[in-house]
Tab-separated table of C-alpha atoms and ligand atoms in Angstrom:
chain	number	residue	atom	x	y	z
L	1	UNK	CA	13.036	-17.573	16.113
L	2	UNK	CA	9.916	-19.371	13.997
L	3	UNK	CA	8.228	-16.532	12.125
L	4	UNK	CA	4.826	-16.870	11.838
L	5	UNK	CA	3.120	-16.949	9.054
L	6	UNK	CA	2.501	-17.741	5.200
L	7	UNK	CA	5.918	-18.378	3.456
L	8	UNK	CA	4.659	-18.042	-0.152
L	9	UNK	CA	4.106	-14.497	-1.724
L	10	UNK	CA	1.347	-14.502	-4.951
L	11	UNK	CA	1.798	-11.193	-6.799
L	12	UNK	CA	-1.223	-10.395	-8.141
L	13	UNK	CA	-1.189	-7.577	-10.688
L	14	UNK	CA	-3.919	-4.641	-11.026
L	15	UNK	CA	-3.230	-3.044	-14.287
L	16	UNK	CA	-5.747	0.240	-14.069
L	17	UNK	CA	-5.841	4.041	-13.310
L	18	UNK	CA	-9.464	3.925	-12.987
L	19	UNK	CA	-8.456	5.976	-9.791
L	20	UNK	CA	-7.028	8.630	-11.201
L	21	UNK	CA	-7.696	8.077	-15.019
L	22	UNK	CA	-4.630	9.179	-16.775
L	23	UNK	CA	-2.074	9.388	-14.084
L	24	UNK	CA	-0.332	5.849	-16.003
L	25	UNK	CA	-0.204	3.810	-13.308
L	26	UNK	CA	-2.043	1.358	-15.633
L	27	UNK	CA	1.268	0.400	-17.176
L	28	UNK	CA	2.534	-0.334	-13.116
L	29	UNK	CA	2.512	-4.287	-13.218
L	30	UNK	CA	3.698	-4.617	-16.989
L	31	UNK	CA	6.708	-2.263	-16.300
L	32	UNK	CA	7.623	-4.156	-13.172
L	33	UNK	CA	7.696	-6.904	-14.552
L	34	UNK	CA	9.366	-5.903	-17.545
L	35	UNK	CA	12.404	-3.951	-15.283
L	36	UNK	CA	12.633	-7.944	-13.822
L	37	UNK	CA	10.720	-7.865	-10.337
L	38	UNK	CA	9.670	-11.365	-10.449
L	39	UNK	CA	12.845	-12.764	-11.177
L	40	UNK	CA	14.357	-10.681	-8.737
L	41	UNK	CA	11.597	-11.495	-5.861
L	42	UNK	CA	12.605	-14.830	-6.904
L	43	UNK	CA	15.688	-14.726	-5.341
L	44	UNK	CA	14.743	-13.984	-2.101
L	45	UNK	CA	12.212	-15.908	-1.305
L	46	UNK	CA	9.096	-18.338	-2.950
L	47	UNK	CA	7.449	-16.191	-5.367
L	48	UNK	CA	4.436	-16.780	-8.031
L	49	UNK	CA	3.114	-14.716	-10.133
L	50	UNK	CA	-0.237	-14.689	-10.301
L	51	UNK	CA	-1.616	-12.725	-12.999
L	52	UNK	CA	-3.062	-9.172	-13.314
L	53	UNK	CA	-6.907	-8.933	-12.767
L	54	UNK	CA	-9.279	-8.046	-15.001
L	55	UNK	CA	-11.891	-5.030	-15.102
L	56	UNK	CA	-14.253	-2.794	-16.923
L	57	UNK	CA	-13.239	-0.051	-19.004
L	58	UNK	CA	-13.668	3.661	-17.436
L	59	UNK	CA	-14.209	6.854	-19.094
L	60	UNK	CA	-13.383	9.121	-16.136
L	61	UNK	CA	-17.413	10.270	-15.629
L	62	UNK	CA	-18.220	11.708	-12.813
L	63	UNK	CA	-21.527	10.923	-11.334
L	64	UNK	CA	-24.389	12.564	-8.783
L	65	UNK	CA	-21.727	12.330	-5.992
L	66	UNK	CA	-18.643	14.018	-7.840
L	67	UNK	CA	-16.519	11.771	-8.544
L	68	UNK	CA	-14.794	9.759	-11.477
L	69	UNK	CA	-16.023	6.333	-12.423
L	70	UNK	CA	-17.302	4.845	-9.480
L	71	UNK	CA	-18.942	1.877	-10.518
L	72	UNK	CA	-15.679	0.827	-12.427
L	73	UNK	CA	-13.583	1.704	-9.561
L	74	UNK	CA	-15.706	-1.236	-7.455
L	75	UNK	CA	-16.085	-3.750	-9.967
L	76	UNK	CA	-11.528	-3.531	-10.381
L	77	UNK	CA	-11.765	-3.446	-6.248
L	78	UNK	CA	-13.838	-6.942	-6.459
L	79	UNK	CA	-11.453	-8.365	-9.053
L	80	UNK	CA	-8.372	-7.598	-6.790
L	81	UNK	CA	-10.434	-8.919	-3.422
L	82	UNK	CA	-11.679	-12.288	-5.003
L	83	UNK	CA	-7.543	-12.511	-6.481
L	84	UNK	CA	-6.484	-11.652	-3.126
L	85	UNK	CA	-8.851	-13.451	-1.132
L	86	UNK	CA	-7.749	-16.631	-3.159
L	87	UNK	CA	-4.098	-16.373	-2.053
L	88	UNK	CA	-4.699	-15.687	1.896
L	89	UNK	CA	-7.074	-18.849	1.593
L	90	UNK	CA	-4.232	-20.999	-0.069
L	91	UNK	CA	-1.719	-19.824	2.625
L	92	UNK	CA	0.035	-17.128	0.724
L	93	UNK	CA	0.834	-13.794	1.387
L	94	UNK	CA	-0.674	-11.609	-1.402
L	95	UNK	CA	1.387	-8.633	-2.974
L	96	UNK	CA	-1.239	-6.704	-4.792
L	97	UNK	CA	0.643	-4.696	-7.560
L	98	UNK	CA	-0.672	-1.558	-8.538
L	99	UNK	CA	-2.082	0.225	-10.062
L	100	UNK	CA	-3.378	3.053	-8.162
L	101	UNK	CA	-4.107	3.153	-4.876
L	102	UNK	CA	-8.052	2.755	-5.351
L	103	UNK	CA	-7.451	-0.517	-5.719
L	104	UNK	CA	-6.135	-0.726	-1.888
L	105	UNK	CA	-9.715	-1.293	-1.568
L	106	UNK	CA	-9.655	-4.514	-2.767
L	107	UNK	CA	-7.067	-5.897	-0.743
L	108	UNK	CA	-7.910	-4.716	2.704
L	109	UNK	CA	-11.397	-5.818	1.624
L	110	UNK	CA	-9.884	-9.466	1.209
L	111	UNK	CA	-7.194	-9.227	4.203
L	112	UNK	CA	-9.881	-7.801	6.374
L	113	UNK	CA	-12.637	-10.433	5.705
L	114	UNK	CA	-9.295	-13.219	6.218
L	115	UNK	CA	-8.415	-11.848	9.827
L	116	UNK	CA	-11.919	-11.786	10.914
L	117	UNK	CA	-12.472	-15.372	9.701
L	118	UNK	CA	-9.661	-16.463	11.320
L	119	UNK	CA	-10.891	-13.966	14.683
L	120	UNK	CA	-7.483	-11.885	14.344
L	121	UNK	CA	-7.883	-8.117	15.173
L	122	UNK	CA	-7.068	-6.124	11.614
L	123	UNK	CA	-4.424	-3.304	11.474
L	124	UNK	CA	-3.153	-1.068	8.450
L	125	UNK	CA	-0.342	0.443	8.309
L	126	UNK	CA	-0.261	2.973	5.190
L	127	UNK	CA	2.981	4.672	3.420
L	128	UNK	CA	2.080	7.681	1.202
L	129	UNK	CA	2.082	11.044	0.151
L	130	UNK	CA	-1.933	11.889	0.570
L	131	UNK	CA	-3.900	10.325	3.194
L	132	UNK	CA	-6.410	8.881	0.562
L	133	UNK	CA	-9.189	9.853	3.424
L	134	UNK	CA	-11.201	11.806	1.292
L	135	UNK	CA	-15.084	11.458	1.115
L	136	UNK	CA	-16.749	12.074	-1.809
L	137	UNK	CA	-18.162	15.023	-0.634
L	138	UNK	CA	-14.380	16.275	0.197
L	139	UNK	CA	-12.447	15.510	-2.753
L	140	UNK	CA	-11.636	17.957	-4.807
L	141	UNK	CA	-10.667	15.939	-7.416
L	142	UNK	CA	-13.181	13.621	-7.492
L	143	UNK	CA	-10.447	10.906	-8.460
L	144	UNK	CA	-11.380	7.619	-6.492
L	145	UNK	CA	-7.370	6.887	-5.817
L	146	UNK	CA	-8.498	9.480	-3.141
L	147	UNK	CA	-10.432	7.733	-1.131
L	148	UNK	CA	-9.562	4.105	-0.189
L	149	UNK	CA	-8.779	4.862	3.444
L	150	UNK	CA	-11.918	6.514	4.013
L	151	UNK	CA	-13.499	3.817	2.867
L	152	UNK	CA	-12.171	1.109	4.626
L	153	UNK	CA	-12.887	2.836	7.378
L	154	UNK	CA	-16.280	3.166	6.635
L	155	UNK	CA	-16.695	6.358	5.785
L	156	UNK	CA	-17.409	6.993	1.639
L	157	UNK	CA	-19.336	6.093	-1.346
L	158	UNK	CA	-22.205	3.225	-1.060
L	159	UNK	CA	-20.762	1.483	-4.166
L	160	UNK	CA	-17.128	1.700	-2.807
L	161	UNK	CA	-18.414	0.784	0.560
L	162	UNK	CA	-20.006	-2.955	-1.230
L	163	UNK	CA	-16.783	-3.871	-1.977
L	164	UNK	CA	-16.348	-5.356	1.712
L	165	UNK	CA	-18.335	-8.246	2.881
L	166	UNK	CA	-19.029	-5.932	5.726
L	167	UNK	CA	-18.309	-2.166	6.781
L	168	UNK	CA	-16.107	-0.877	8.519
L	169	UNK	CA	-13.471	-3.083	7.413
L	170	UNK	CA	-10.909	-0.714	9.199
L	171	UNK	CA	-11.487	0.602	12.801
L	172	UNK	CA	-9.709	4.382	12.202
L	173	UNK	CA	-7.666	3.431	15.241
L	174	UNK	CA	-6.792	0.738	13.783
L	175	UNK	CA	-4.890	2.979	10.526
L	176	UNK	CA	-1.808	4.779	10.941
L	177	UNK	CA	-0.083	6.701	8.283
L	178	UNK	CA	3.370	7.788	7.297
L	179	UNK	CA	4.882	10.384	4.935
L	180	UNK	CA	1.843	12.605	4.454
L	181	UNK	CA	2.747	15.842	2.918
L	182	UNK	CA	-0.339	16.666	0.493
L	183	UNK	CA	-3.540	17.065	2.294
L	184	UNK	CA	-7.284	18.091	1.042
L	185	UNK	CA	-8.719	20.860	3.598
L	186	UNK	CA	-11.702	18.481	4.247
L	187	UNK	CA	-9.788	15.578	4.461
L	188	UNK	CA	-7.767	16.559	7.126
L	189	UNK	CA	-11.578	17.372	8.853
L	190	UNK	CA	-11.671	13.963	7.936
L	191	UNK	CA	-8.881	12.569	9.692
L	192	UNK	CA	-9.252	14.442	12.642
L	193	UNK	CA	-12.894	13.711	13.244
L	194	UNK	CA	-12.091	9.441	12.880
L	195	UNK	CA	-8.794	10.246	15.242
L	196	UNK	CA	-6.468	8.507	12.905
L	197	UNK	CA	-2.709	8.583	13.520
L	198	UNK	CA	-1.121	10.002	10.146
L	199	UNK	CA	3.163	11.264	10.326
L	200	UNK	CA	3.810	13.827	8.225
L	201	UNK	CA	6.977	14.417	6.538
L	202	UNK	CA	8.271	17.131	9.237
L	203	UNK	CA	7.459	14.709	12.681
L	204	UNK	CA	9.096	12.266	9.825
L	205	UNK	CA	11.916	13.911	9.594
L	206	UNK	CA	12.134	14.883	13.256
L	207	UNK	CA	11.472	11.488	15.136
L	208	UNK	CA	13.096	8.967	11.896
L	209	UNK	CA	10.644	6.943	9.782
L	210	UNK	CA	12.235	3.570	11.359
L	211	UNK	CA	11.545	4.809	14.759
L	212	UNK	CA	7.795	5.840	13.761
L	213	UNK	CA	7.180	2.273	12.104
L	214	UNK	CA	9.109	0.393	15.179
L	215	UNK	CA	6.940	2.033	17.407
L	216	UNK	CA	3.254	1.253	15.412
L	217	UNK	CA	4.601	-2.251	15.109
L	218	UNK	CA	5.108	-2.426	19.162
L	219	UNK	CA	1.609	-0.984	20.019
L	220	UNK	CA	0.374	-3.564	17.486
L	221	UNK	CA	2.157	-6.743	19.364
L	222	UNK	CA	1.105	-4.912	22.818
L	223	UNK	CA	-2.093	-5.077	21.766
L	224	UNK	CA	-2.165	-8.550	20.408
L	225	UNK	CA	-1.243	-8.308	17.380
L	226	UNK	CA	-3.394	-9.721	14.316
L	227	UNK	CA	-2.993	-9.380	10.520
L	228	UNK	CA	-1.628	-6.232	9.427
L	229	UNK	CA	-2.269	-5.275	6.291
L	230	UNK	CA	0.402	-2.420	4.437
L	231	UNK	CA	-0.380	-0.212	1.897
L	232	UNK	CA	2.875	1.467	0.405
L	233	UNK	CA	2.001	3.832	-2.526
L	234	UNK	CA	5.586	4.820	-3.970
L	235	UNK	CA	4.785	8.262	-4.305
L	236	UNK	CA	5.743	8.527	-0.304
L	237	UNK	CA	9.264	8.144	-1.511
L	238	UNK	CA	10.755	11.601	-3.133
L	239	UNK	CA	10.413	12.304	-6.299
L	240	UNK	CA	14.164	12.707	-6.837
L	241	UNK	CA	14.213	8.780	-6.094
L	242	UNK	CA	10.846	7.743	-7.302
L	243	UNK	CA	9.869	9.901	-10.105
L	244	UNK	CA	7.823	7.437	-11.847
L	245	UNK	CA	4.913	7.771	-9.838
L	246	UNK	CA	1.297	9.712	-10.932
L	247	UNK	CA	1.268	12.362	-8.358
L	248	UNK	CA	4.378	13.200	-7.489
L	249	UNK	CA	4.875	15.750	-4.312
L	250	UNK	CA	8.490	16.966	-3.318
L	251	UNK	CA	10.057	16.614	0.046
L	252	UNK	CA	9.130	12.670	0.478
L	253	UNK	CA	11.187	9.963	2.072
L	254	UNK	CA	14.825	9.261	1.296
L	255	UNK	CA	15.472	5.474	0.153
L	256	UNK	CA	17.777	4.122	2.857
L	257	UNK	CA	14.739	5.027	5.761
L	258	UNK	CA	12.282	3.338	3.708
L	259	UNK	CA	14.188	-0.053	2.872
L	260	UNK	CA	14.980	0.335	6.623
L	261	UNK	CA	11.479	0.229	7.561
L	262	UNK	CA	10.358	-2.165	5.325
L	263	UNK	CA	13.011	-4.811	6.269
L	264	UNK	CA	11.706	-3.579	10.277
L	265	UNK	CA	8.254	-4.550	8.850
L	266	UNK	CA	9.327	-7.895	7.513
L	267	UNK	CA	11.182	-9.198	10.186
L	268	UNK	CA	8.375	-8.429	13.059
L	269	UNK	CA	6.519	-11.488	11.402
L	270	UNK	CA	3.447	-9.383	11.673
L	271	UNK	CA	2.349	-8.511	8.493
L	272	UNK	CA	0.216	-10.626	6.130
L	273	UNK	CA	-0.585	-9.003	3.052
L	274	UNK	CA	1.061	-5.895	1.003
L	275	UNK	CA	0.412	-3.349	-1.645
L	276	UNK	CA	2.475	-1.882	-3.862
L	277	UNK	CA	1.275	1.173	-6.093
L	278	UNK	CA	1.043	4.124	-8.215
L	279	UNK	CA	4.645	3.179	-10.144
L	280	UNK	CA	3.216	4.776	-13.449
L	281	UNK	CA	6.232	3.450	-15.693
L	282	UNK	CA	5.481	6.110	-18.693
L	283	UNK	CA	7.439	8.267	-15.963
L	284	UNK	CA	9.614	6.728	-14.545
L	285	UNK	CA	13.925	7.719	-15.171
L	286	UNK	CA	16.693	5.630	-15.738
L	287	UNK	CA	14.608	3.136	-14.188
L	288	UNK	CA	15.230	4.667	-10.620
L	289	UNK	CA	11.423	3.909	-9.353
L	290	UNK	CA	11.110	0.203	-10.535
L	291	UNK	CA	14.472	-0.137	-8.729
L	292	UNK	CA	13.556	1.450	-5.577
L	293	UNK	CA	10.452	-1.058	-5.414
L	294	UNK	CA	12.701	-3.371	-5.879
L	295	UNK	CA	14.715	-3.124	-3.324
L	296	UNK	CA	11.364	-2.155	-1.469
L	297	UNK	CA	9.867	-5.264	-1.623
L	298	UNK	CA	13.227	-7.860	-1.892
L	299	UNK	CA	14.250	-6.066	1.718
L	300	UNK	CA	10.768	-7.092	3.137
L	301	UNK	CA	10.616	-10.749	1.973
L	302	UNK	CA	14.317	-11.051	2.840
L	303	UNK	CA	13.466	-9.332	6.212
L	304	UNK	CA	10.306	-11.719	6.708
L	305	UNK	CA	12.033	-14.915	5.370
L	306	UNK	CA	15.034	-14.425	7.924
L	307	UNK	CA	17.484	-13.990	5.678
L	308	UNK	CA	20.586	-11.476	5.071
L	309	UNK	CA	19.731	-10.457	1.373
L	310	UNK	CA	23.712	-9.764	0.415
L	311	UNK	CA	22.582	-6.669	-1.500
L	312	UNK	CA	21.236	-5.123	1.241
L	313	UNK	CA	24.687	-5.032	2.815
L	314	UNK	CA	25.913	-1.723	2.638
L	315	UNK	CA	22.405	-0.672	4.175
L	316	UNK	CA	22.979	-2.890	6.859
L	317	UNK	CA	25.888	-0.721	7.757
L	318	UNK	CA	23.914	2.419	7.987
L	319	UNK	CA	21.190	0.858	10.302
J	401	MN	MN1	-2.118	6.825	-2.213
């Protein structure tokens, strides 16, 4: 079977917790890099690396709508879209390497703008803890790693929104979520009023995270398809397997489902840009969460490529 689309991944780096200043995912692209991700994505499939963006320093203050470094937040967002933007336009498919999740604004800003060029319906399919649907006048945190999914969807701060060529660069039913087990009061309001589909970890559990993602992936072809855009922050894995991650929260996903459902992702030949983020390498273990994105990310290009990865072979045996 030909699988569509671009058969060149540029990983393009996002070294910042201006989201959630502190949390250390700052050190996420040096530390991936360091534990020997680009060699290893290397192996699978045709890889460059192309740099970490650059933005403006933050000092965590919180402005007239609550929350933390707003302004900075955007101006990192528009670094990542431009970077971003730059390898859908040359034919790649961007991995945008976190980071914190804030910066998912950037890339679904970029993929976004790229299916609607190309008139391609937009879909996002979003593995995490949190929901990251806050509004600024829900979060209690004020940390913008909060709310990137709000604002894609249009809903959220008017700096934030600018980051998009145009708003909403998400239709809510367009979203669906998986692994949710840590939600703001007011952002479930959220969620509910925009009628998004988020999993948490008990219908998770119950119904299997491959058979969740299988089915979001066939009412995406039945509908068309189009570019799908996934956001994977590795906090939705359990802390146990992904400790090194800025906001941990226990009871996530086991390893084996995930790889599953990335390789499921992969080999529909429907998705056309990624994000990986949150790996905050100051605390990570034994190296356990740079592995697990690892294998993350070598199972989808594997998956997408076509080819049997050898070191996914035991997992084949599970699925
Ligand atoms: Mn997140």
């Amino acid at each position: 079977m030909m699988r569509k689309g671009a058969n060149w991944y540029g990983v393009v780096g996002a070294p910042t917790d201006v989201g959630h200043v502190g949390c250390g995912a700052a050190a996420g692209p040096a530390g991936l890099r360091a534990a020997g991700l680009m060699r290893r994505l290397g192996q699978v499939g045709l890889v460059a690396d192309m740099g970490d963006v650059a933005g403006p320093a933050y000092d965590g203050a919180v402005d007239v709508s609550g929350c933390r470094s707003v302004a900075e937040t955007a101006s990192w967002c528009g670094a990542v879209r431009d970077r971003v933007g730059r390898v859908l336009a040359a034919g790649g498919f961007p991995i945008m390497m976190g980071g914190d999740h804030s910066l998912a604004l950037g890339s679904i800003a970029a993929a976004s703008a790229h299916a609607r060029a190309q008139g391609r319906a937009f879909h996002v399919l979003w593995f995490d803890a949190h929901p990251d649907f806050n509004t600024p006048e829900t979060s209690p945190s004020g940390n913008t790693h909060g709310l990137p999914a709000a604002t894609a969807c249009g809903l959220g701060h008017p700096l934030m929104l600018s980051v998009g060529a145009f708003t909403p660069l998400l239709l809510p039913a367009h979203l669906e979520q998986f692994g949710i087990r840590d939600v703001d009061p007011g952002e479930r309001a959220n969620l509910r009023a925009a009628s998004v589909r988020f999993h948490e970890m008990p219908a998770v559990r119950a119904q299997g995270l491959p058979a969740l993602v299988g089915a979001a992936l066939a009412r995406i072809a039945a509908a068309g398809g189009g570019h799908v855009h996934v956001s994977f922050d590795l906090d939705v894995l359990d802390p146990a397997v992904a400790p090194g991650v800025g906001t941990p929260v226990p009871g996530g996903l086991d390893l084996p489902s995930a790889e599953i459902a990335m390789r499921m992702l992969g080999a529909s030949g429907l998705i056309g840009s990624l994000d990986l983020v949150e790996f905050a390498a100051g605390h990570d273990r034994e190296g356990r969460t740079a592995s697990a994105a690892e294998r993350l990310l070598t199972g989808f290009i594997a998956a997408r490529n076509g080819r049997r990865d050898p070191a996914m072979a035991p997992l084949d045996r599970v699925a």
